[in-house]
Tab-separated table of C-alpha atoms in Angstrom:
chain	number	residue	atom	x	y	z
A	24	UNK	CA	-8.835	0.332	-1.262
A	25	UNK	CA	-7.258	-1.319	-4.304
A	26	UNK	CA	-5.069	-4.404	-4.524
A	27	UNK	CA	-1.396	-3.456	-4.476
A	28	UNK	CA	1.181	-4.866	-6.867
A	29	UNK	CA	2.186	-7.322	-4.129
A	30	UNK	CA	-1.331	-8.743	-4.103
A	31	UNK	CA	-1.606	-8.784	-7.878
A	32	UNK	CA	1.712	-10.606	-8.195
A	33	UNK	CA	0.543	-13.220	-5.677
A	34	UNK	CA	-2.673	-13.837	-7.604
A	35	UNK	CA	-0.834	-14.088	-10.907
A	36	UNK	CA	1.694	-16.489	-9.394
A	37	UNK	CA	-0.897	-18.958	-8.141
A	38	UNK	CA	-3.478	-18.602	-10.886
A	39	UNK	CA	-0.983	-18.772	-13.727
A	40	UNK	CA	-2.037	-17.539	-17.151
A	41	UNK	CA	-3.603	-19.749	-19.806
A	42	UNK	CA	-4.707	-18.207	-23.090
A	43	UNK	CA	-6.795	-21.237	-24.050
A	44	UNK	CA	-9.731	-22.373	-21.918
A	45	UNK	CA	-9.410	-25.361	-19.588
A	46	UNK	CA	-11.306	-26.960	-16.733
A	47	UNK	CA	-10.091	-26.006	-13.256
A	48	UNK	CA	-10.170	-28.511	-10.328
A	49	UNK	CA	-13.695	-27.284	-9.545
A	50	UNK	CA	-14.813	-28.331	-13.022
A	51	UNK	CA	-15.335	-24.786	-14.347
A	52	UNK	CA	-14.126	-23.602	-17.730
A	53	UNK	CA	-11.335	-21.153	-17.046
A	54	UNK	CA	-9.056	-18.853	-19.031
A	55	UNK	CA	-6.463	-16.147	-18.391
A	56	UNK	CA	-5.636	-15.635	-14.708
A	57	UNK	CA	-8.367	-17.890	-13.335
A	58	UNK	CA	-11.232	-16.087	-15.076
A	59	UNK	CA	-14.409	-18.205	-15.243
A	60	UNK	CA	-17.359	-15.934	-16.045
A	61	UNK	CA	-18.741	-16.663	-19.506
A	62	UNK	CA	-15.827	-18.905	-20.486
A	63	UNK	CA	-16.564	-21.705	-22.937
A	64	UNK	CA	-14.780	-24.792	-24.212
A	65	UNK	CA	-12.242	-24.084	-26.953
A	66	UNK	CA	-12.038	-20.352	-26.180
A	67	UNK	CA	-8.757	-18.580	-26.941
A	68	UNK	CA	-7.790	-15.090	-25.794
A	69	UNK	CA	-4.851	-12.683	-26.077
A	70	UNK	CA	-2.532	-11.643	-23.247
A	71	UNK	CA	-4.165	-8.210	-23.319
A	72	UNK	CA	-7.575	-9.828	-22.817
A	73	UNK	CA	-6.202	-11.896	-19.934
A	74	UNK	CA	-5.008	-8.687	-18.233
A	75	UNK	CA	-8.401	-7.057	-18.878
A	76	UNK	CA	-10.226	-10.015	-17.329
A	77	UNK	CA	-7.896	-9.815	-14.323
A	78	UNK	CA	-8.673	-6.125	-13.754
A	79	UNK	CA	-12.404	-6.780	-13.979
A	80	UNK	CA	-12.237	-9.744	-11.611
A	81	UNK	CA	-10.103	-7.805	-9.129
A	82	UNK	CA	-12.742	-5.067	-8.919
A	83	UNK	CA	-15.393	-7.663	-8.101
A	84	UNK	CA	-13.408	-9.348	-5.349
A	85	UNK	CA	-12.093	-6.074	-3.945
A	86	UNK	CA	-15.703	-5.085	-3.290
A	87	UNK	CA	-16.352	-8.381	-1.501
A	88	UNK	CA	-13.412	-7.695	0.832
A	89	UNK	CA	-14.019	-3.949	1.191
A	90	UNK	CA	-17.553	-4.513	2.497
A	91	UNK	CA	-15.949	-5.696	5.755
A	92	UNK	CA	-13.583	-2.742	6.085
A	93	UNK	CA	-15.838	-1.089	8.665
A	94	UNK	CA	-15.358	-4.214	10.814
A	95	UNK	CA	-11.659	-4.967	10.269
A	96	UNK	CA	-10.066	-1.708	9.060
A	97	UNK	CA	-7.852	-3.666	6.662
A	98	UNK	CA	-4.222	-2.733	6.243
A	99	UNK	CA	-2.880	-3.026	2.689
A	100	UNK	CA	-1.289	-6.439	3.330
A	101	UNK	CA	-4.436	-7.824	4.960
A	102	UNK	CA	-6.554	-6.508	2.104
A	103	UNK	CA	-4.251	-8.050	-0.505
A	104	UNK	CA	-4.315	-11.429	1.259
A	105	UNK	CA	-8.111	-11.389	1.472
A	106	UNK	CA	-8.522	-10.418	-2.180
A	107	UNK	CA	-6.249	-13.308	-3.195
A	108	UNK	CA	-8.312	-15.653	-1.002
A	109	UNK	CA	-11.611	-14.392	-2.421
A	110	UNK	CA	-10.259	-14.556	-5.977
A	111	UNK	CA	-9.618	-18.249	-5.440
A	112	UNK	CA	-12.626	-19.253	-3.308
A	113	UNK	CA	-15.316	-16.778	-4.369
A	114	UNK	CA	-15.684	-14.672	-1.220
A	115	UNK	CA	-14.502	-14.208	2.376
A	116	UNK	CA	-17.986	-14.476	3.900
A	117	UNK	CA	-17.501	-18.009	5.225
A	118	UNK	CA	-13.900	-17.360	6.306
A	119	UNK	CA	-14.908	-14.340	8.388
A	120	UNK	CA	-18.342	-15.747	9.342
A	121	UNK	CA	-19.773	-12.575	7.864
A	122	UNK	CA	-17.433	-10.390	9.885
A	123	UNK	CA	-17.955	-12.091	13.247
A	124	UNK	CA	-14.485	-13.621	13.572
A	125	UNK	CA	-11.515	-11.668	14.885
A	126	UNK	CA	-8.504	-11.011	12.679
A	127	UNK	CA	-6.563	-13.614	14.650
A	128	UNK	CA	-9.250	-16.208	13.987
A	129	UNK	CA	-9.375	-15.275	10.298
A	130	UNK	CA	-5.611	-15.706	9.933
A	131	UNK	CA	-5.798	-19.147	11.589
A	132	UNK	CA	-8.737	-20.378	9.508
A	133	UNK	CA	-7.147	-19.395	6.178
A	134	UNK	CA	-5.099	-22.606	6.275
A	135	UNK	CA	-8.220	-24.808	6.299
A	136	UNK	CA	-9.282	-23.971	2.740
A	137	UNK	CA	-7.083	-26.452	0.878
A	138	UNK	CA	-9.513	-29.022	-0.536
A	139	UNK	CA	-11.302	-29.400	-3.857
A	140	UNK	CA	-15.031	-30.084	-4.099
A	141	UNK	CA	-14.389	-33.826	-3.628
A	142	UNK	CA	-12.557	-33.290	-0.348
A	143	UNK	CA	-9.084	-33.916	-1.723
A	144	UNK	CA	-6.238	-31.799	-0.343
A	145	UNK	CA	-4.467	-29.922	-3.148
A	146	UNK	CA	-0.832	-29.066	-2.474
A	147	UNK	CA	-1.128	-25.971	-4.660
A	148	UNK	CA	-3.822	-24.667	-2.308
A	149	UNK	CA	-1.767	-25.599	0.762
A	150	UNK	CA	1.078	-23.438	-0.541
A	151	UNK	CA	-1.251	-20.606	-1.532
A	152	UNK	CA	-2.983	-20.506	1.853
A	153	UNK	CA	0.376	-20.392	3.648
A	154	UNK	CA	1.507	-17.427	1.568
A	155	UNK	CA	-1.824	-15.653	2.032
A	156	UNK	CA	-1.564	-16.193	5.785
A	157	UNK	CA	2.000	-14.874	5.786
A	158	UNK	CA	0.903	-11.747	3.936
A	159	UNK	CA	-2.093	-11.315	6.231
A	160	UNK	CA	0.116	-11.574	9.326
A	161	UNK	CA	2.415	-8.943	7.840
A	162	UNK	CA	-0.695	-6.779	7.918
A	163	UNK	CA	-1.027	-7.426	11.655
A	164	UNK	CA	2.529	-6.153	12.054
A	165	UNK	CA	1.414	-2.990	10.267
A	166	UNK	CA	-1.334	-2.619	12.874
A	167	UNK	CA	1.139	-3.162	15.688
A	168	UNK	CA	3.403	-0.502	14.218
A	169	UNK	CA	0.543	1.982	14.111
A	170	UNK	CA	-0.439	1.167	17.694
A	171	UNK	CA	3.146	1.939	18.723
A	172	UNK	CA	2.989	5.326	17.034
A	173	UNK	CA	4.062	4.439	13.521
A	174	UNK	CA	1.852	4.735	10.479
A	175	UNK	CA	3.965	3.841	7.465
A	176	UNK	CA	1.908	2.171	4.768
A	177	UNK	CA	3.139	0.326	1.680
A	178	UNK	CA	1.515	1.237	-1.619
A	179	UNK	CA	1.852	0.394	-5.293
A	180	UNK	CA	2.273	3.233	-7.785
A	181	UNK	CA	0.390	1.262	-10.428
A	182	UNK	CA	-2.475	0.111	-8.215
A	183	UNK	CA	-2.713	2.934	-5.681
A	184	UNK	CA	-1.205	5.990	-7.393
A	185	UNK	CA	-4.439	7.967	-7.535
A	186	UNK	CA	-5.588	6.981	-4.057
A	187	UNK	CA	-6.009	9.900	-1.661
A	188	UNK	CA	-3.819	9.926	1.437
A	189	UNK	CA	-5.417	13.151	2.690
A	190	UNK	CA	-7.646	15.894	1.297
A	191	UNK	CA	-4.939	17.351	-0.957
A	192	UNK	CA	-2.344	14.600	-1.353
A	193	UNK	CA	-2.354	11.427	-3.436
A	194	UNK	CA	-0.118	8.370	-3.153
A	195	UNK	CA	1.709	9.065	-6.436
A	196	UNK	CA	3.079	12.359	-5.077
A	197	UNK	CA	5.250	10.364	-2.668
A	198	UNK	CA	6.788	7.990	-5.215
A	199	UNK	CA	10.520	7.518	-5.579
A	200	UNK	CA	11.993	9.512	-8.455
A	201	UNK	CA	13.544	6.359	-9.937
A	202	UNK	CA	10.062	5.260	-11.061
A	203	UNK	CA	9.862	2.135	-8.887
A	204	UNK	CA	6.404	0.790	-8.068
A	205	UNK	CA	6.720	0.430	-4.300
A	206	UNK	CA	5.919	3.521	-2.228
A	207	UNK	CA	6.208	3.920	1.546
A	208	UNK	CA	4.235	6.750	3.166
A	209	UNK	CA	3.857	7.841	6.780
A	210	UNK	CA	0.139	8.447	6.367
A	211	UNK	CA	-0.405	9.983	9.816
A	212	UNK	CA	2.300	12.566	9.173
A	213	UNK	CA	0.761	13.446	5.811
A	214	UNK	CA	-2.739	13.762	7.262
A	215	UNK	CA	-1.748	15.614	10.436
A	216	UNK	CA	1.241	17.707	9.384
A	217	UNK	CA	1.510	18.133	5.601
A	218	UNK	CA	-2.223	18.677	5.265
A	219	UNK	CA	-2.061	21.250	8.077
A	220	UNK	CA	0.676	23.108	6.168
A	221	UNK	CA	-1.438	22.982	3.005
A	222	UNK	CA	-4.495	24.287	4.866
A	223	UNK	CA	-2.610	27.024	6.710
A	224	UNK	CA	-1.041	28.573	3.611
A	225	UNK	CA	-4.016	27.720	1.371
A	226	UNK	CA	-1.549	27.099	-1.443
A	227	UNK	CA	-0.322	24.065	-3.421
A	228	UNK	CA	2.420	22.017	-1.774
A	229	UNK	CA	4.916	20.344	-4.104
A	230	UNK	CA	6.685	17.202	-2.875
A	231	UNK	CA	10.208	17.396	-4.279
A	232	UNK	CA	11.288	14.148	-2.644
A	233	UNK	CA	9.562	11.661	-0.365
A	234	UNK	CA	10.133	7.896	-0.395
A	235	UNK	CA	13.485	6.761	-1.814
A	236	UNK	CA	14.719	3.293	-2.612
A	237	UNK	CA	18.175	2.499	-1.240
A	238	UNK	CA	19.609	2.693	-4.755
A	239	UNK	CA	18.113	6.089	-5.486
A	240	UNK	CA	19.077	7.420	-2.068
A	241	UNK	CA	22.690	6.436	-2.742
A	242	UNK	CA	22.513	8.010	-6.207
A	243	UNK	CA	21.417	11.380	-4.801
A	244	UNK	CA	23.963	11.032	-1.971
A	245	UNK	CA	21.350	10.935	0.760
A	246	UNK	CA	22.264	10.022	4.343
A	247	UNK	CA	22.674	6.258	4.815
A	248	UNK	CA	20.010	6.284	7.531
A	249	UNK	CA	17.778	8.817	5.752
A	250	UNK	CA	14.144	8.946	6.851
A	251	UNK	CA	13.329	9.052	3.127
A	252	UNK	CA	14.144	5.318	3.043
A	253	UNK	CA	11.276	4.700	5.468
A	254	UNK	CA	8.734	6.964	3.782
A	255	UNK	CA	8.919	9.301	6.778
A	256	UNK	CA	10.635	12.338	5.188
A	257	UNK	CA	9.294	14.961	2.799
A	258	UNK	CA	11.079	17.781	0.952
A	259	UNK	CA	8.387	20.375	0.256
A	260	UNK	CA	7.827	23.698	-1.488
A	261	UNK	CA	4.751	25.814	-0.758
A	262	UNK	CA	3.765	27.993	-3.702
A	263	UNK	CA	4.176	31.702	-2.975
A	264	UNK	CA	5.931	31.199	0.375
A	265	UNK	CA	9.597	31.116	1.359
A	266	UNK	CA	11.282	28.118	2.975
A	267	UNK	CA	11.682	30.175	6.158
A	268	UNK	CA	7.943	30.864	6.332
A	269	UNK	CA	7.233	27.179	5.891
A	270	UNK	CA	9.848	26.117	8.458
A	271	UNK	CA	8.485	28.611	10.994
A	272	UNK	CA	4.972	27.258	10.657
A	273	UNK	CA	6.206	23.649	10.691
A	274	UNK	CA	7.795	24.229	14.090
A	275	UNK	CA	4.434	25.370	15.505
A	276	UNK	CA	3.010	21.976	14.528
A	277	UNK	CA	5.524	20.219	16.761
A	278	UNK	CA	7.341	18.555	13.864
A	279	UNK	CA	10.560	17.080	15.268
A	280	UNK	CA	12.568	16.943	12.044
A	281	UNK	CA	12.900	20.254	10.155
A	282	UNK	CA	15.762	21.364	7.918
A	283	UNK	CA	15.454	24.664	6.035
A	284	UNK	CA	17.205	24.752	2.667
A	285	UNK	CA	17.454	27.655	0.223
A	286	UNK	CA	14.773	26.299	-2.087
A	287	UNK	CA	12.707	23.916	0.028
A	288	UNK	CA	12.044	22.589	3.531
A	289	UNK	CA	12.736	19.052	4.711
A	290	UNK	CA	10.289	17.725	7.313
A	291	UNK	CA	10.208	14.230	8.807
A	292	UNK	CA	8.566	12.210	11.570
A	293	UNK	CA	11.602	11.367	13.679
A	294	UNK	CA	11.062	11.145	17.430
A	295	UNK	CA	14.010	13.233	18.715
A	296	UNK	CA	13.964	16.951	17.888
A	297	UNK	CA	16.367	18.093	15.172
A	298	UNK	CA	15.962	21.572	13.675
A	299	UNK	CA	18.608	22.936	11.334
A	300	UNK	CA	19.422	25.265	8.436
A	301	UNK	CA	21.491	24.222	5.478
A	302	UNK	CA	24.649	26.268	5.104
A	303	UNK	CA	26.441	25.415	1.885
A	304	UNK	CA	25.810	21.710	2.237
A	305	UNK	CA	26.332	21.603	5.994
A	306	UNK	CA	23.407	21.484	8.424
A	307	UNK	CA	23.677	23.947	11.308
A	308	UNK	CA	21.412	23.193	14.276
A	309	UNK	CA	19.063	26.018	15.314
A	310	UNK	CA	16.599	26.600	18.143
A	311	UNK	CA	14.014	28.120	15.840
A	312	UNK	CA	13.382	29.623	12.422
């Protein structure tokens, strides 16, 4: 797992960026976005070097958080919060007691790490810990959503674009066509349904439209309550196969939302069954395809 843009923005916000070296509250020479390794007094760097240091440091701290994934099964928000914490403190080993604490205990203990090495409470750390806890708890809401049957994950195009969602689909394929960084994806639907369609036809599946921002949805005249807004709808084309073939197979998978268009098939993860064919811009409900 990689840090999303939400996590990166949080780290940048609290670390700030200094292009000339300085001593942090812990007494370490620091430069860029809190980078300390090999930094010396009087060192000056460019903005590009600061960004490069940030990427390198993120990889290091991502590994320190990811080593506990088999224990916690981090959601994206939880992972981002833990990477921000580790970036600031050095690791999450003590916070998690090497993976022995529950997520609830971890979220509570985050707020305790607000002092410098002399025992003084730093208000900057108080604010940072509160925001990290808030982000972490948003991750718990993600878990609750999945337990209730939902599995919509939030990704960053920049940070997660090449991450695999299933065997044949990557995060970037579900991006909004307006180029925005945020991407919502119903990962269970992709893994269970879209991947099944890909496997059945043994042919490439093109995602014409998946997640849409509200602005883009309005621009393309999508329904105001479109499932595309939630990352739960997918307009697909299977190479070498007609929309009717695809719709017919989709119905065998128990997909509740299917609309057959002339050039593609819309599938979504709604709960109530709705099957239809497009007829000149008007959806006509059908019992089967």
